[in-house]
Short mmCIF file of C-alpha atoms and ligand atoms in Angstrom, two decimals:
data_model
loop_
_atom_site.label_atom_id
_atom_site.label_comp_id
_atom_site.label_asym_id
_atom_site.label_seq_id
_atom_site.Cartn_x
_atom_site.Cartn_y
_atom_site.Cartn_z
CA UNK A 1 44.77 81.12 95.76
CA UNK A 2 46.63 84.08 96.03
CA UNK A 3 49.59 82.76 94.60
CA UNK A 4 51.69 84.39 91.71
CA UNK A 5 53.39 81.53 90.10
CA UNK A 6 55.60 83.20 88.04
CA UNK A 7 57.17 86.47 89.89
CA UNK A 8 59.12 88.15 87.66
CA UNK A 9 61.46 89.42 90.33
CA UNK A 10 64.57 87.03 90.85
CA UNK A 11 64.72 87.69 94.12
CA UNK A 12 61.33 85.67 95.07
CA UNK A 13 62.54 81.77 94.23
CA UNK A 14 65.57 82.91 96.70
CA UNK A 15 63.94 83.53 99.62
CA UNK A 16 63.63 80.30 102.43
CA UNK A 17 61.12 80.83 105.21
CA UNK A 18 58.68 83.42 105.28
CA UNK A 19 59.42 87.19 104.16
CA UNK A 20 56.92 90.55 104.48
CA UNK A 21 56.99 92.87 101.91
CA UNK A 22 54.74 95.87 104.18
CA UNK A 23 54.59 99.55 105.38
CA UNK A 24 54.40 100.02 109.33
CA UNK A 25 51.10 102.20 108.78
CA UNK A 26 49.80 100.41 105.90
CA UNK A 27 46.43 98.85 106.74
CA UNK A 28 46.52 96.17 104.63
CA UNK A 29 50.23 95.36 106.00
CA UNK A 30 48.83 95.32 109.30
CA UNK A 31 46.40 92.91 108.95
CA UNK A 32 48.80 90.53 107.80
CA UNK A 33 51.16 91.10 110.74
CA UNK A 34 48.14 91.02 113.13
CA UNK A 35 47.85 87.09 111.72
CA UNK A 36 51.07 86.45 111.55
CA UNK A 37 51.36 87.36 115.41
CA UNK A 38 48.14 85.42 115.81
CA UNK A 39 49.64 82.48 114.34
CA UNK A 40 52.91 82.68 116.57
CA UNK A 41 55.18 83.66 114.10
CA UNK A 42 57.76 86.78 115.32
CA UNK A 43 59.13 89.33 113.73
CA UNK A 44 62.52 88.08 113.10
CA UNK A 45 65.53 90.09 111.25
CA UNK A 46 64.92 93.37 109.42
CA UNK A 47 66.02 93.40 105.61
CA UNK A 48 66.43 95.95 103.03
CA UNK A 49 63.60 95.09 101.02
CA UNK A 50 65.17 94.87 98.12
CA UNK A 51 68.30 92.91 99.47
CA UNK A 52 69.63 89.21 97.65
CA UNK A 53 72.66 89.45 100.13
CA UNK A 54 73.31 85.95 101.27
CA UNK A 55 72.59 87.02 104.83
CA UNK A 56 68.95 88.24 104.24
CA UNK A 57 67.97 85.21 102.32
CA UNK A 58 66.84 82.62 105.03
CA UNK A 59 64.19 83.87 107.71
CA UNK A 60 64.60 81.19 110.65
CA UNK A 61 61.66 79.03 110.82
CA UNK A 62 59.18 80.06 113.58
CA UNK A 63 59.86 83.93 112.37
CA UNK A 64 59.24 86.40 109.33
CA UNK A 65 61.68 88.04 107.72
CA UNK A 66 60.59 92.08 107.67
CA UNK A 67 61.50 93.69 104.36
CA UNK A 68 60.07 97.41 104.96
CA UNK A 69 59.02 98.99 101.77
CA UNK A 70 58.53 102.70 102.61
CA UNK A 71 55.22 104.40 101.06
CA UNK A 72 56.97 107.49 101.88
CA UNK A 73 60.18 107.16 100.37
CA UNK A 74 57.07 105.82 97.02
CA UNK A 75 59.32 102.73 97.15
CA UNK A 76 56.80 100.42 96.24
CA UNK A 77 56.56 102.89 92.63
CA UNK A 78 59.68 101.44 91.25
CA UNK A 79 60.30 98.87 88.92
CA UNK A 80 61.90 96.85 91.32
CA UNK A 81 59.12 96.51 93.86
CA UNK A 82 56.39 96.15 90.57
CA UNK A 83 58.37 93.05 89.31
CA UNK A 84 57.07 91.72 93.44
CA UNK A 85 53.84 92.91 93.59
CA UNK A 86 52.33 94.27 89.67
CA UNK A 87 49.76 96.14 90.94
CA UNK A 88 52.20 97.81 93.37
CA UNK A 89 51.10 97.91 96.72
CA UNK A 90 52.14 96.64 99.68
CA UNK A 91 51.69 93.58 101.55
CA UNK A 92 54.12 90.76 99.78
CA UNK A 93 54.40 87.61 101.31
CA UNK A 94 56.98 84.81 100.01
CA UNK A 95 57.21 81.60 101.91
CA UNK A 96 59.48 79.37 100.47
CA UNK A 97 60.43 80.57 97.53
CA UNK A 98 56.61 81.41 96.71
CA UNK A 99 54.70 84.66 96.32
CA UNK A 100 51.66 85.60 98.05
CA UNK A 101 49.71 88.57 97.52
CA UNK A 102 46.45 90.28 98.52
CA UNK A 103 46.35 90.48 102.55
CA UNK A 104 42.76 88.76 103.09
CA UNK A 105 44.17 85.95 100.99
CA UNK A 106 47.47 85.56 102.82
CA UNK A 107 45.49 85.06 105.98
CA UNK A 108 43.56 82.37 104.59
CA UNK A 109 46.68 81.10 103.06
CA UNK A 110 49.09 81.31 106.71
CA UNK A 111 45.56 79.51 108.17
CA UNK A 112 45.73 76.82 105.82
CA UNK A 113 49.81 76.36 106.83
CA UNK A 114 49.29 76.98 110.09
CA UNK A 115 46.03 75.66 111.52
CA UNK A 116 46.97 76.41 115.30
CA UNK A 117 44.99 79.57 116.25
CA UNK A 118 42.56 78.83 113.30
CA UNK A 119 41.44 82.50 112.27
CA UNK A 120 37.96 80.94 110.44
CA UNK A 121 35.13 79.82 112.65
CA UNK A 122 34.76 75.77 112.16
CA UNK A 123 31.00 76.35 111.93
CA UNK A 124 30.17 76.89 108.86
CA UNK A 125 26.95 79.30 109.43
CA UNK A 126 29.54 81.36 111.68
CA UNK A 127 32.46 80.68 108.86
CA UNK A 128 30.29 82.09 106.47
CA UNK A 129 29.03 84.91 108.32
CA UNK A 130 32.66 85.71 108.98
CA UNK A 131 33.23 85.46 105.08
CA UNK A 132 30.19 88.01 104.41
CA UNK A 133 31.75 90.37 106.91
CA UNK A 134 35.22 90.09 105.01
CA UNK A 135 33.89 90.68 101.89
CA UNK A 136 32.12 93.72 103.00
CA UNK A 137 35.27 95.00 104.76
CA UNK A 138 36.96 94.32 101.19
CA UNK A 139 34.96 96.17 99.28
CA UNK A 140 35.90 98.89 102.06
CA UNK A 141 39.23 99.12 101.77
CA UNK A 142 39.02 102.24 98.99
CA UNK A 143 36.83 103.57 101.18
CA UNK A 144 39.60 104.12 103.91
CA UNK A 145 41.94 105.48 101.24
CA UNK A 146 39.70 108.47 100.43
CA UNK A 147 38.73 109.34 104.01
CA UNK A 148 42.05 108.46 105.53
CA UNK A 149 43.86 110.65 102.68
CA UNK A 150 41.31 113.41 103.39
CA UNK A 151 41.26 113.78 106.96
CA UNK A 152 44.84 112.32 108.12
CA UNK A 153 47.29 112.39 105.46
CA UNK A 154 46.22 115.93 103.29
CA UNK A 155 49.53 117.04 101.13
CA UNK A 156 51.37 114.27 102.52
CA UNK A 157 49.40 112.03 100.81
CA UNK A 158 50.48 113.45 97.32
CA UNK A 159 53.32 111.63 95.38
CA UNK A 160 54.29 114.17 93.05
CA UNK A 161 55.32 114.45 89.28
CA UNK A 162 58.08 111.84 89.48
CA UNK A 163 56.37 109.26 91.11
CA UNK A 164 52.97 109.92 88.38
CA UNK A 165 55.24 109.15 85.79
CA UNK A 166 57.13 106.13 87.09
CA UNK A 167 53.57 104.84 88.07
CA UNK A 168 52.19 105.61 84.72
CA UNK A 169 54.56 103.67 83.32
CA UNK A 170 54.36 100.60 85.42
CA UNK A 171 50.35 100.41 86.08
CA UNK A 172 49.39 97.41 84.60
CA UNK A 173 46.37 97.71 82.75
CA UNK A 174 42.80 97.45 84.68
CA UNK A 175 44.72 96.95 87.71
CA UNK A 176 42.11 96.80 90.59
CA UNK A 177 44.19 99.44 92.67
CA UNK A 178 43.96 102.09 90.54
CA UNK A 179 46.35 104.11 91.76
CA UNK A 180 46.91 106.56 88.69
CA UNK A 181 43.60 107.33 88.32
CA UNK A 182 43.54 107.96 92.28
CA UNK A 183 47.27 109.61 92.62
CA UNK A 184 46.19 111.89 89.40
CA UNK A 185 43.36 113.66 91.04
CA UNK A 186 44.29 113.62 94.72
CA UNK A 187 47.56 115.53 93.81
CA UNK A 188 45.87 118.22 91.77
CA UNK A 189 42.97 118.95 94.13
CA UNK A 190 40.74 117.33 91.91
CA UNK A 191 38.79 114.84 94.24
CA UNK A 192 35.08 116.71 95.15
CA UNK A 193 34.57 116.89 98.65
CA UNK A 194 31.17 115.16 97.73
CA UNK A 195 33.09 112.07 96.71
CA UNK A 196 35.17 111.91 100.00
CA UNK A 197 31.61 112.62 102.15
CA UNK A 198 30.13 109.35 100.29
CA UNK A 199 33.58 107.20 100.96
CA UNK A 200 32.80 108.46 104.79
CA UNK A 201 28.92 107.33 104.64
CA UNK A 202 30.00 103.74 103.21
CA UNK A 203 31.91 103.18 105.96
CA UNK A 204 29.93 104.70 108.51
CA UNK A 205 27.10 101.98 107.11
CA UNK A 206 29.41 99.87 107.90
CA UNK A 207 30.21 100.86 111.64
CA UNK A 208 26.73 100.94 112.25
CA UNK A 209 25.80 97.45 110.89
CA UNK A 210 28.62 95.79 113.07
CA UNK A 211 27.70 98.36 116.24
CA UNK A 212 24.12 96.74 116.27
CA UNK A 213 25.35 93.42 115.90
CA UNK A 214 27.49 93.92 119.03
CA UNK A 215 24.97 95.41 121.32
CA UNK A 216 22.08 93.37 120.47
CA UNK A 217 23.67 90.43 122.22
CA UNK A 218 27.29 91.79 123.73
CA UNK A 219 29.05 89.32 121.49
CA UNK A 220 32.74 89.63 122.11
CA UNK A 221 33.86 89.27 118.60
CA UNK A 222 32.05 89.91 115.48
CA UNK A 223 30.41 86.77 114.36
CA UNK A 224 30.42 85.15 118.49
CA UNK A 225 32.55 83.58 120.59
CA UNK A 226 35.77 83.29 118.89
CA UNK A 227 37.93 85.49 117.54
CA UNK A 228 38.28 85.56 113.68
CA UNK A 229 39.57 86.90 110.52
CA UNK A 230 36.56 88.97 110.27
CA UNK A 231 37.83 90.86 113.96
CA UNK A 232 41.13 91.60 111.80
CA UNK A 233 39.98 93.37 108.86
CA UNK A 234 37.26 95.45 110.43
CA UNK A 235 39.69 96.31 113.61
CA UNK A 236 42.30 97.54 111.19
CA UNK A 237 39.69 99.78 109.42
CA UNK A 238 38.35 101.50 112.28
CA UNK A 239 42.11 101.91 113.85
CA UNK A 240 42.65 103.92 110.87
CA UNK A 241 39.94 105.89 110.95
CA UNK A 242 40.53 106.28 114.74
CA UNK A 243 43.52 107.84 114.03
CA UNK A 244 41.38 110.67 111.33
CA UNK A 245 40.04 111.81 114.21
CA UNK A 246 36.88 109.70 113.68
CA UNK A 247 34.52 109.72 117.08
CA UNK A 248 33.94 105.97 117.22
CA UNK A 249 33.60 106.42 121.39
CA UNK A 250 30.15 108.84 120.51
CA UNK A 251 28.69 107.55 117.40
CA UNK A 252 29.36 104.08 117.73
CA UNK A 253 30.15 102.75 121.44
CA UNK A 254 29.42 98.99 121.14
CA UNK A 255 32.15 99.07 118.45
CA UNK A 256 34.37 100.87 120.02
CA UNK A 257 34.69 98.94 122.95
CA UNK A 258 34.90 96.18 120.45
CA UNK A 259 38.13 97.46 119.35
CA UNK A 260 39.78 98.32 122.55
CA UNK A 261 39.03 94.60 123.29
CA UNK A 262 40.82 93.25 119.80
CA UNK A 263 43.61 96.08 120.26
CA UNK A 264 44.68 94.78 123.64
CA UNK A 265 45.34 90.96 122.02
CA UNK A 266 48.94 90.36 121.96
CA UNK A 267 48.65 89.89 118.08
CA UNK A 268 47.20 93.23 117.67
CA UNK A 269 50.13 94.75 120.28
CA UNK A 270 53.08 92.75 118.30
CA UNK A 271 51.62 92.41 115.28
CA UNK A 272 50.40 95.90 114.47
CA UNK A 273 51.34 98.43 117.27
CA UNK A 274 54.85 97.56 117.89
CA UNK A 275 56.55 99.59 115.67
CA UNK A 276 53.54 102.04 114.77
CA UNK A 277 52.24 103.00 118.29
CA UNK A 278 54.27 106.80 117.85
CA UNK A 279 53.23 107.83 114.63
CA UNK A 280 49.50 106.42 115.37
CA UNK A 281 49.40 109.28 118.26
CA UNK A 282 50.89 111.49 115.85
CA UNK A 283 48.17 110.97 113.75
CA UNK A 284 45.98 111.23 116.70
CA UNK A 285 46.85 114.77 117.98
CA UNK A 286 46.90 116.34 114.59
CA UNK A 287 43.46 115.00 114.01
CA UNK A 288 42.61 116.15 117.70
CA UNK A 289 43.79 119.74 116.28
CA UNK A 290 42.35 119.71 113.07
CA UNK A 291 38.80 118.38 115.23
CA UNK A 292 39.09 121.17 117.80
CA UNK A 293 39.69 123.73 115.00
CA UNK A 294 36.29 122.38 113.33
CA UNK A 295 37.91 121.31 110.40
CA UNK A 296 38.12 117.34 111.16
CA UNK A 297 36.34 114.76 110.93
CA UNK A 298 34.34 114.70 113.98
CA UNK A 299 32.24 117.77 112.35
CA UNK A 300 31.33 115.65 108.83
CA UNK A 301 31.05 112.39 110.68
CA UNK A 302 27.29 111.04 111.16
CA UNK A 303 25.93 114.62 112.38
CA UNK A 304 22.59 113.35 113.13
CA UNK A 305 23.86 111.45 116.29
CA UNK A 306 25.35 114.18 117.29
N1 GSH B 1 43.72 94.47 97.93
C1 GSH B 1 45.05 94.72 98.39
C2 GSH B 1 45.18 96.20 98.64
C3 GSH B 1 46.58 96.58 98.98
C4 GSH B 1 46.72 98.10 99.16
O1 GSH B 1 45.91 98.88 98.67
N2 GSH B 1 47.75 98.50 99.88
C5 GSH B 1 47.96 99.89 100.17
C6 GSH B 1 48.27 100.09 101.63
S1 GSH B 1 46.91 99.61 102.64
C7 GSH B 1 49.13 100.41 99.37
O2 GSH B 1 50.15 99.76 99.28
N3 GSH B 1 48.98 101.57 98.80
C8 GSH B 1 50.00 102.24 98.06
C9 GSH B 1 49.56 103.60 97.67
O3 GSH B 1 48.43 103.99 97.99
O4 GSH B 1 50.36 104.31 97.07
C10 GSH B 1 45.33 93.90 99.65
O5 GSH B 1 44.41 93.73 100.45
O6 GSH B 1 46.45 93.42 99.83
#
């Protein structure tokens, strides 16, 4: 489990209900609101995320309670947020009192609490199948950091001298995120474009595998008939990467009409594009720019189908 049974933050044991720690455009955030919204639960009041006023303590039941820790702002590199979540990224989750981290996790965790909506397949060849896919989108995940750092966020991606030494000092040791080693080359220049090109080819592998699984028998979600944990993760990944600049509609159609079918759920609409629809076509049109200029992503992406 997921759990962290001793937070070290005082806030956690005072929050009732369920609370979010999460970034609007974090990917890892979104998947967790993309359950949440699958499961029924609303967005209910917006807190400081750092707030113990008496007033932000109690999310009503039937909602979450959004605590918005801003990447931008490198809130979640304080000691404050690191007492929540030690390795320092976001999404938090604390129901009752209790602290949840790691996003796949929390969705198996808000499934176990809330089995209406069940995001696992009850067959357990499909279940598994769905668990293989998960994995595989896991593994992922730093794969989307380099290419989504490289082709949408460029200098804004950098956190600067202030926020290398605050995180310096509150990386745990072998923490799986890594983020020092990450921050302290990405901010110098010191990342070889080689090294971003094979981040782009693990995930195009990835594309590919799940784009001939969908046209070889026009499946509407990845592992059948019904819709899964497995249609969360990878839809999140290739939103992202979407929003690079990445041309999914040429090099991998079967998955990209995939997508537009998960994006137009209503859990996809509240739980992920509510709030992050205008900067995702921000992200879009720069990447358009940067594309028509030649210097996107469409020109590295999977050239031989080109
Ligand atoms: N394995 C973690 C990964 C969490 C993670 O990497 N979160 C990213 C956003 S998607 C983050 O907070 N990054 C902070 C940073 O890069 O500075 C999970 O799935 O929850």
């Amino acid at each position: 489990m997921p759990e962290i049974s001793k937070p070290a933050s005082p806030l956690i044991p005072q929050l009732r209900g369920v609370h979010l720690f999460h970034f609007e455009g974090a990917p890892c955030a979104q998947r967790v609101r993309f359950g949440l919204a699958e499961k029924g639960l609303e967005r209910g009041i917006e807190v400081p995320w750092d707030s113990d006023a008496a007033n932000t303590l109690v999310a009503e039941p039937g909602t979450w309670a959004s605590r918005h820790v801003s990447l931008i702002k490198k809130q979640h590199l304080t000691p404050a947020y690191a007492a929540i979540q030690p390795h320092m990224v976001v999404p938090a989750l604390v129901h009752d009192g209790r602290l949840y981290v790691e996003s796949m996790d929390i969705l198996d965790y808000l499934d176990q609490v809330w089995p209406e909506n069940p995001l696992m397949p009850e067959d357990p060849d499909t279940a598994r199948h769905a668990r293989e896919l998960i994995e595989w989108g896991k593994k992922l995940h730093v794969s989307v950091r380099f290419v989504s750092f490289r082709w949408g966020l460029g200098r804004l991606g950098r956190i600067g001298a202030k926020a290398e030494r605050t995180l310096s000092q509150l990386e745990v040791k072998d923490s799986p995120e890594k983020l020092m080693d990450f921050y302290s080359r990405y901010d110098r220049g010191k990342i070889e474009e080689a090294t971003f090109l094979e981040h782009l080819a693990a995930l195009e592998n990835g594309y590919a595998s799940l784009d001939g699984l969908l046209e070889k028998d026009g499946r509407p979600f990845l592992t059948g008939p019904a819709f899964s944990s497995a249609d969360i993760i990878w839809s999140i990944k290739v939103l992202r990467i979407h929003e690079c600049g990445y041309p999914f509609e040429r090099n991998f159609p079967a998955l990209f009409d995939w997508y537009l079918r998960v994006s137009q759920r209503p859990g996809f609409q509240q739980g992920v594009m509510a709030r992050h629809a205008r900067m995702s076509r921000a992200f879009r049109i720069k990447a358009a720019f940067e594309n028509l200029l030649g210097r996107g992503l469409r020109g590295v992406s999977a050239a031989a189908r080109a």
